[in-house]
PDB file of C-alpha atoms in Angstrom:
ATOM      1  CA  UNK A  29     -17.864  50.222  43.215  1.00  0.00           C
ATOM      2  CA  UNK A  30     -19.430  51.875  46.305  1.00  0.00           C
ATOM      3  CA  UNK A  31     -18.974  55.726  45.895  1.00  0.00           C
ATOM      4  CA  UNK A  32     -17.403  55.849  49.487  1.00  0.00           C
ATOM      5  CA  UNK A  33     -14.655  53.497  48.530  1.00  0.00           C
ATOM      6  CA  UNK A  34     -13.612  55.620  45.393  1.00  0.00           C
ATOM      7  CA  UNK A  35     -13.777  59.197  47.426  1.00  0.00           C
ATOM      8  CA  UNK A  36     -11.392  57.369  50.185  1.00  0.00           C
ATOM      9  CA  UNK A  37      -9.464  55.595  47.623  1.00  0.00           C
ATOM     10  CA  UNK A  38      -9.077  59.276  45.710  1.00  0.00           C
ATOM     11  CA  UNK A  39      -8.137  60.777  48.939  1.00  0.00           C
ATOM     12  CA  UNK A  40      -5.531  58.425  49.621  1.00  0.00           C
ATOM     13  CA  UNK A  41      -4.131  59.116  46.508  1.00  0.00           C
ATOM     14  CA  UNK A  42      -3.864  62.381  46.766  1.00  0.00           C
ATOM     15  CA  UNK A  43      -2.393  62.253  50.394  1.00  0.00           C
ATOM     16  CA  UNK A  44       0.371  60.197  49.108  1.00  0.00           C
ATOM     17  CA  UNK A  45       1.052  63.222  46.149  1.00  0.00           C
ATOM     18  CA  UNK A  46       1.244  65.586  48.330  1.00  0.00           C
ATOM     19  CA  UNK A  47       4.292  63.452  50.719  1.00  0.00           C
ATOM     20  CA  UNK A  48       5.600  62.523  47.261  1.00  0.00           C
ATOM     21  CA  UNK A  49       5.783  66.539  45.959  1.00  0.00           C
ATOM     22  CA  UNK A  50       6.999  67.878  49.848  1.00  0.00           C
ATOM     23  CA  UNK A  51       9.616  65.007  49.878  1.00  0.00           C
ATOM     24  CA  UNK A  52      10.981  65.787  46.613  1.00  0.00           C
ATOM     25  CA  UNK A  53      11.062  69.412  47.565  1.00  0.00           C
ATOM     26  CA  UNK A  54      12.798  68.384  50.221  1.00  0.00           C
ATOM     27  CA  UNK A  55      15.485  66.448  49.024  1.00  0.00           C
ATOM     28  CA  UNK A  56      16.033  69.365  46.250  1.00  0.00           C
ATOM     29  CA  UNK A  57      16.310  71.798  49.435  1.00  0.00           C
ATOM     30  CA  UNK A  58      18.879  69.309  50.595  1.00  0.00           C
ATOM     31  CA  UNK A  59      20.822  69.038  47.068  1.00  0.00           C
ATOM     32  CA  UNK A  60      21.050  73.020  46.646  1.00  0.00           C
ATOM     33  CA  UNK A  61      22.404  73.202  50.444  1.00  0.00           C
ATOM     34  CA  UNK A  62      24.950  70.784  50.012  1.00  0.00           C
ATOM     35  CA  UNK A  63      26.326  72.561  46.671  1.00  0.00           C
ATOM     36  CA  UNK A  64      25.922  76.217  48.166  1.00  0.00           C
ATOM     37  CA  UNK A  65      28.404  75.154  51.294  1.00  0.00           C
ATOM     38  CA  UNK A  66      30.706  73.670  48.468  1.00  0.00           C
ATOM     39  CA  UNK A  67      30.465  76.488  46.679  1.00  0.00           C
ATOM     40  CA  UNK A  68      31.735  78.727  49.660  1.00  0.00           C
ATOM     41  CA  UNK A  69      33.919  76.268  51.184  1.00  0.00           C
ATOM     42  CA  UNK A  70      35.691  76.618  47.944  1.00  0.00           C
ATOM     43  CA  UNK A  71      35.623  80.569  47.894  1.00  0.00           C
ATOM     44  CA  UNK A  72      37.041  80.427  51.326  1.00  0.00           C
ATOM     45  CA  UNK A  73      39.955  77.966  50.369  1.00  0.00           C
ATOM     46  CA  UNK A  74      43.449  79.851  49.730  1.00  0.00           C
ATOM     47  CA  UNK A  75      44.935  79.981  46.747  1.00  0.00           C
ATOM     48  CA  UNK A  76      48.689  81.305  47.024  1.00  0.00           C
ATOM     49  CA  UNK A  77      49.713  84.203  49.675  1.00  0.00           C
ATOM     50  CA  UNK A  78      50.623  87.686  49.278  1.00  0.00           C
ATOM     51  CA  UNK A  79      54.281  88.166  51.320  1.00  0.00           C
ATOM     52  CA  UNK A  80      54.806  91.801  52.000  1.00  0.00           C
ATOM     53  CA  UNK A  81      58.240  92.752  50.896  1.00  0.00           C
ATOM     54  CA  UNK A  82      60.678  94.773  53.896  1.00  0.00           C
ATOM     55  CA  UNK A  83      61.897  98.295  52.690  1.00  0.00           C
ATOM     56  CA  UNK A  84      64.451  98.263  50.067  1.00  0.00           C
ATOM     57  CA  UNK A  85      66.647  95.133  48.457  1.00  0.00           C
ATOM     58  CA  UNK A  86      66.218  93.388  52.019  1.00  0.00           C
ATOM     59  CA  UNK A  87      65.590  90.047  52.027  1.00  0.00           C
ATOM     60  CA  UNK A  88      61.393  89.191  52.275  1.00  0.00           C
ATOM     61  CA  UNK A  89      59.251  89.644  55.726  1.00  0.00           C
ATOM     62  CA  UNK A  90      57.649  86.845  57.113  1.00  0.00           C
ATOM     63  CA  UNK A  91      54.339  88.693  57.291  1.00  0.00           C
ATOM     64  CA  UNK A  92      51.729  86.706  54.596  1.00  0.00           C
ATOM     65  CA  UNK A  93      48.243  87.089  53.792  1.00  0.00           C
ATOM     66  CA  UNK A  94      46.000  84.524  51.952  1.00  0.00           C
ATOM     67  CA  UNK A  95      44.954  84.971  48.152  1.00  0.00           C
ATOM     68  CA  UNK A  96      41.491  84.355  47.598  1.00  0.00           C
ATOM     69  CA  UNK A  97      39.569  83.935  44.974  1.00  0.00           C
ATOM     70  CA  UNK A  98      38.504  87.295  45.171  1.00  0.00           C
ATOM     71  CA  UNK A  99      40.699  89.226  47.341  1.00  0.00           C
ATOM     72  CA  UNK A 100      40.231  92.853  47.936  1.00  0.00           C
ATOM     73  CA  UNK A 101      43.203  95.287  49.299  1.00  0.00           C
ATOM     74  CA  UNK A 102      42.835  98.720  50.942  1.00  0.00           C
ATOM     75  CA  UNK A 103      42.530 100.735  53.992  1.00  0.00           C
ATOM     76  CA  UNK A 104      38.947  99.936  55.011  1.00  0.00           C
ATOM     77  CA  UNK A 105      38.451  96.953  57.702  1.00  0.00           C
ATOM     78  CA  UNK A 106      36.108  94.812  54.723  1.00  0.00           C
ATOM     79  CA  UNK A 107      38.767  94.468  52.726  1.00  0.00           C
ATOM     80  CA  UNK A 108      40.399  91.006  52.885  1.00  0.00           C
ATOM     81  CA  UNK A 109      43.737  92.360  53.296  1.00  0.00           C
ATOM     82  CA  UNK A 110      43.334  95.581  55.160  1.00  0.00           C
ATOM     83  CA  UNK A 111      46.900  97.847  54.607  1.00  0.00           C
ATOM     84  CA  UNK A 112      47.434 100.822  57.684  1.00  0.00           C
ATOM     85  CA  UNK A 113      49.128 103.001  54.795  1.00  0.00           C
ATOM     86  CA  UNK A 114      48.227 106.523  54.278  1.00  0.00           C
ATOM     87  CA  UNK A 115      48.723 106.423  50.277  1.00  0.00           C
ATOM     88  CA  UNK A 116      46.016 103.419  49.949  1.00  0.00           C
ATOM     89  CA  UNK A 117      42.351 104.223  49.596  1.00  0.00           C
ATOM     90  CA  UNK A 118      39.426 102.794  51.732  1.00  0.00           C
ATOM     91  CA  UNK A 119      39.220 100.369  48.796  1.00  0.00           C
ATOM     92  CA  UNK A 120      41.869 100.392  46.857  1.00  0.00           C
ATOM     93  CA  UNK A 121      42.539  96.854  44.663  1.00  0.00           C
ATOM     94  CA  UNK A 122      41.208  93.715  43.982  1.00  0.00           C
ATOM     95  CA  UNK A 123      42.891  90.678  42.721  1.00  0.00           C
ATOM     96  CA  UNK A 124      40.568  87.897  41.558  1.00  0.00           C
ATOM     97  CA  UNK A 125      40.503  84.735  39.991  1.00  0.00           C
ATOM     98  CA  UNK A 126      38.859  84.505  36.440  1.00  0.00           C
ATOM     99  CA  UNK A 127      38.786  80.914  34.625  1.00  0.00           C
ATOM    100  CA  UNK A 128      42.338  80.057  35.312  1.00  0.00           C
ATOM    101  CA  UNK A 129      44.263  83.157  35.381  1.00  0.00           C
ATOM    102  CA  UNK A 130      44.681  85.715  38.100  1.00  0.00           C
ATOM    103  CA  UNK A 131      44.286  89.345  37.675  1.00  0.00           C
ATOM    104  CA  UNK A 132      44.761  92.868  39.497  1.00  0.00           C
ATOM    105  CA  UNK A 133      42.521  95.338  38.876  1.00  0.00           C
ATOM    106  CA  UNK A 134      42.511  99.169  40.459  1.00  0.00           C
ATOM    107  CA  UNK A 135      39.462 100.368  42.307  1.00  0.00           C
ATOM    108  CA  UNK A 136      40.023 103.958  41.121  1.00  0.00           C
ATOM    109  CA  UNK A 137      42.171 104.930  43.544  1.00  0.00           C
ATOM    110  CA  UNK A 138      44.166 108.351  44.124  1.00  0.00           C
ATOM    111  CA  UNK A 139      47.289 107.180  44.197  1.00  0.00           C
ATOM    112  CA  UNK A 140      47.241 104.055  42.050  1.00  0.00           C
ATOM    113  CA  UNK A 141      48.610 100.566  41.798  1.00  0.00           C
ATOM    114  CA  UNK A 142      52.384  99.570  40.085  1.00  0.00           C
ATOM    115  CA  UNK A 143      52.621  95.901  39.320  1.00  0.00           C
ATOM    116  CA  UNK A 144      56.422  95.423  38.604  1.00  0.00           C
ATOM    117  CA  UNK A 145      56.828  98.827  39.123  1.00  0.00           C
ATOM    118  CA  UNK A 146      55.094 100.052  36.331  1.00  0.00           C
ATOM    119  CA  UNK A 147      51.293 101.680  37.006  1.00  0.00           C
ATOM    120  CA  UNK A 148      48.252  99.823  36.583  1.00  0.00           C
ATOM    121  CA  UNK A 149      46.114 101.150  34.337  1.00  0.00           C
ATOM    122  CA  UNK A 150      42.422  98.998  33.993  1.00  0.00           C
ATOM    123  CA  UNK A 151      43.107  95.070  34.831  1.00  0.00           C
ATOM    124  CA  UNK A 152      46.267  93.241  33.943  1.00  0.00           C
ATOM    125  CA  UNK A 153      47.068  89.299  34.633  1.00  0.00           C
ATOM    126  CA  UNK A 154      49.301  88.980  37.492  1.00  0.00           C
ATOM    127  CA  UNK A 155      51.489  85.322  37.800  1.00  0.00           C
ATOM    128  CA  UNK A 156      53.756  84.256  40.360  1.00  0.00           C
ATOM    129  CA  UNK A 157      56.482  86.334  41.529  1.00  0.00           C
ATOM    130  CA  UNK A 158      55.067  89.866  40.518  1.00  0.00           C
ATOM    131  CA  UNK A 159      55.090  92.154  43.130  1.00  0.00           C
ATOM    132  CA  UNK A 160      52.355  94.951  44.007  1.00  0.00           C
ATOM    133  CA  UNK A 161      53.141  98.101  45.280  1.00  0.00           C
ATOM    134  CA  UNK A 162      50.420 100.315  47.259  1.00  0.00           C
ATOM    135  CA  UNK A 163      51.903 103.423  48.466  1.00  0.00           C
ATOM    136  CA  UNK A 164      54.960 101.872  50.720  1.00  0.00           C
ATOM    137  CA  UNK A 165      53.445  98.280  50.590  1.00  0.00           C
ATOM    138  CA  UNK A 166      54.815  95.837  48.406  1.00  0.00           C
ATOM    139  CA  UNK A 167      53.482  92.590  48.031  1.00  0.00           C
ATOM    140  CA  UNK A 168      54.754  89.717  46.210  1.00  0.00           C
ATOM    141  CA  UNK A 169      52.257  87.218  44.694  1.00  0.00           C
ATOM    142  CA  UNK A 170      52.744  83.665  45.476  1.00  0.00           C
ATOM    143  CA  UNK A 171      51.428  80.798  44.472  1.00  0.00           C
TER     144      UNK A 171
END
């Protein structure tokens, strides 16, 4: 075989590696894009609500705010649910969704966190129908 043919034949080749290894690098591109906006459009998606509770016995507020998967409460404007209350700290609590249970956890905060009106100390599992309190904020968990 004529030495020219092989070198051109060997070039082609490799040309046609080289689309092969960029397209597959492509599509893989492709594949972890698709999963990564899953991924967040599932962060994003609400899970339950937290309802804050009027003053006193009186009946519930309308006044809701979405539980995330990881939802963080306090006084600073990052937080997912921010709270205009004196007693709460810039970041205050965090509820979050681990495997299949829910739990509240507090940030370190000055004042601290009652679940059922008992304080929080470290994390605890929270289900539907406790309620949060945050210096004059109370929140009931809703699923």
């Amino acid at each position: 075989m004529d030495p020219a043919l092989t070198l051109f034949i060997l070039r082609l080749a490799s040309a046609a590696l080289l689309l092969l290894f960029l397209a597959t690098i492509g599509w893989l591109i492709y594949k972890d894009m698709r999963l990564t906006a899953a991924e967040l459009a599932a962060r994003q998606r609400q899970h339950g609500a937290l309802r804050v509770l009027a003053d006193g016995a009186a009946p519930e507020s309308s006044e809701t705010f979405p539980l995330l998967p990881v939802t963080s409460i306090g006084r600073a404007p990052g937080n997912t649910l921010v709270l205009d209350d004196s007693y709460a700290s810039n970041e205050h609590a965090l509820i979050s969704l681990r495997g299949n249970q829910w739990w509240l956890e507090d940030l370190g905060s000055r004042n601290g966190t009652l679940l059922n009106d008992l304080p929080l100390d470290g994390a605890a599992v929270v289900t539907a129908g406790d309620v949060i309190t945050i210096g004059a904020t109370r929140l009931k968990i809703e699923f």
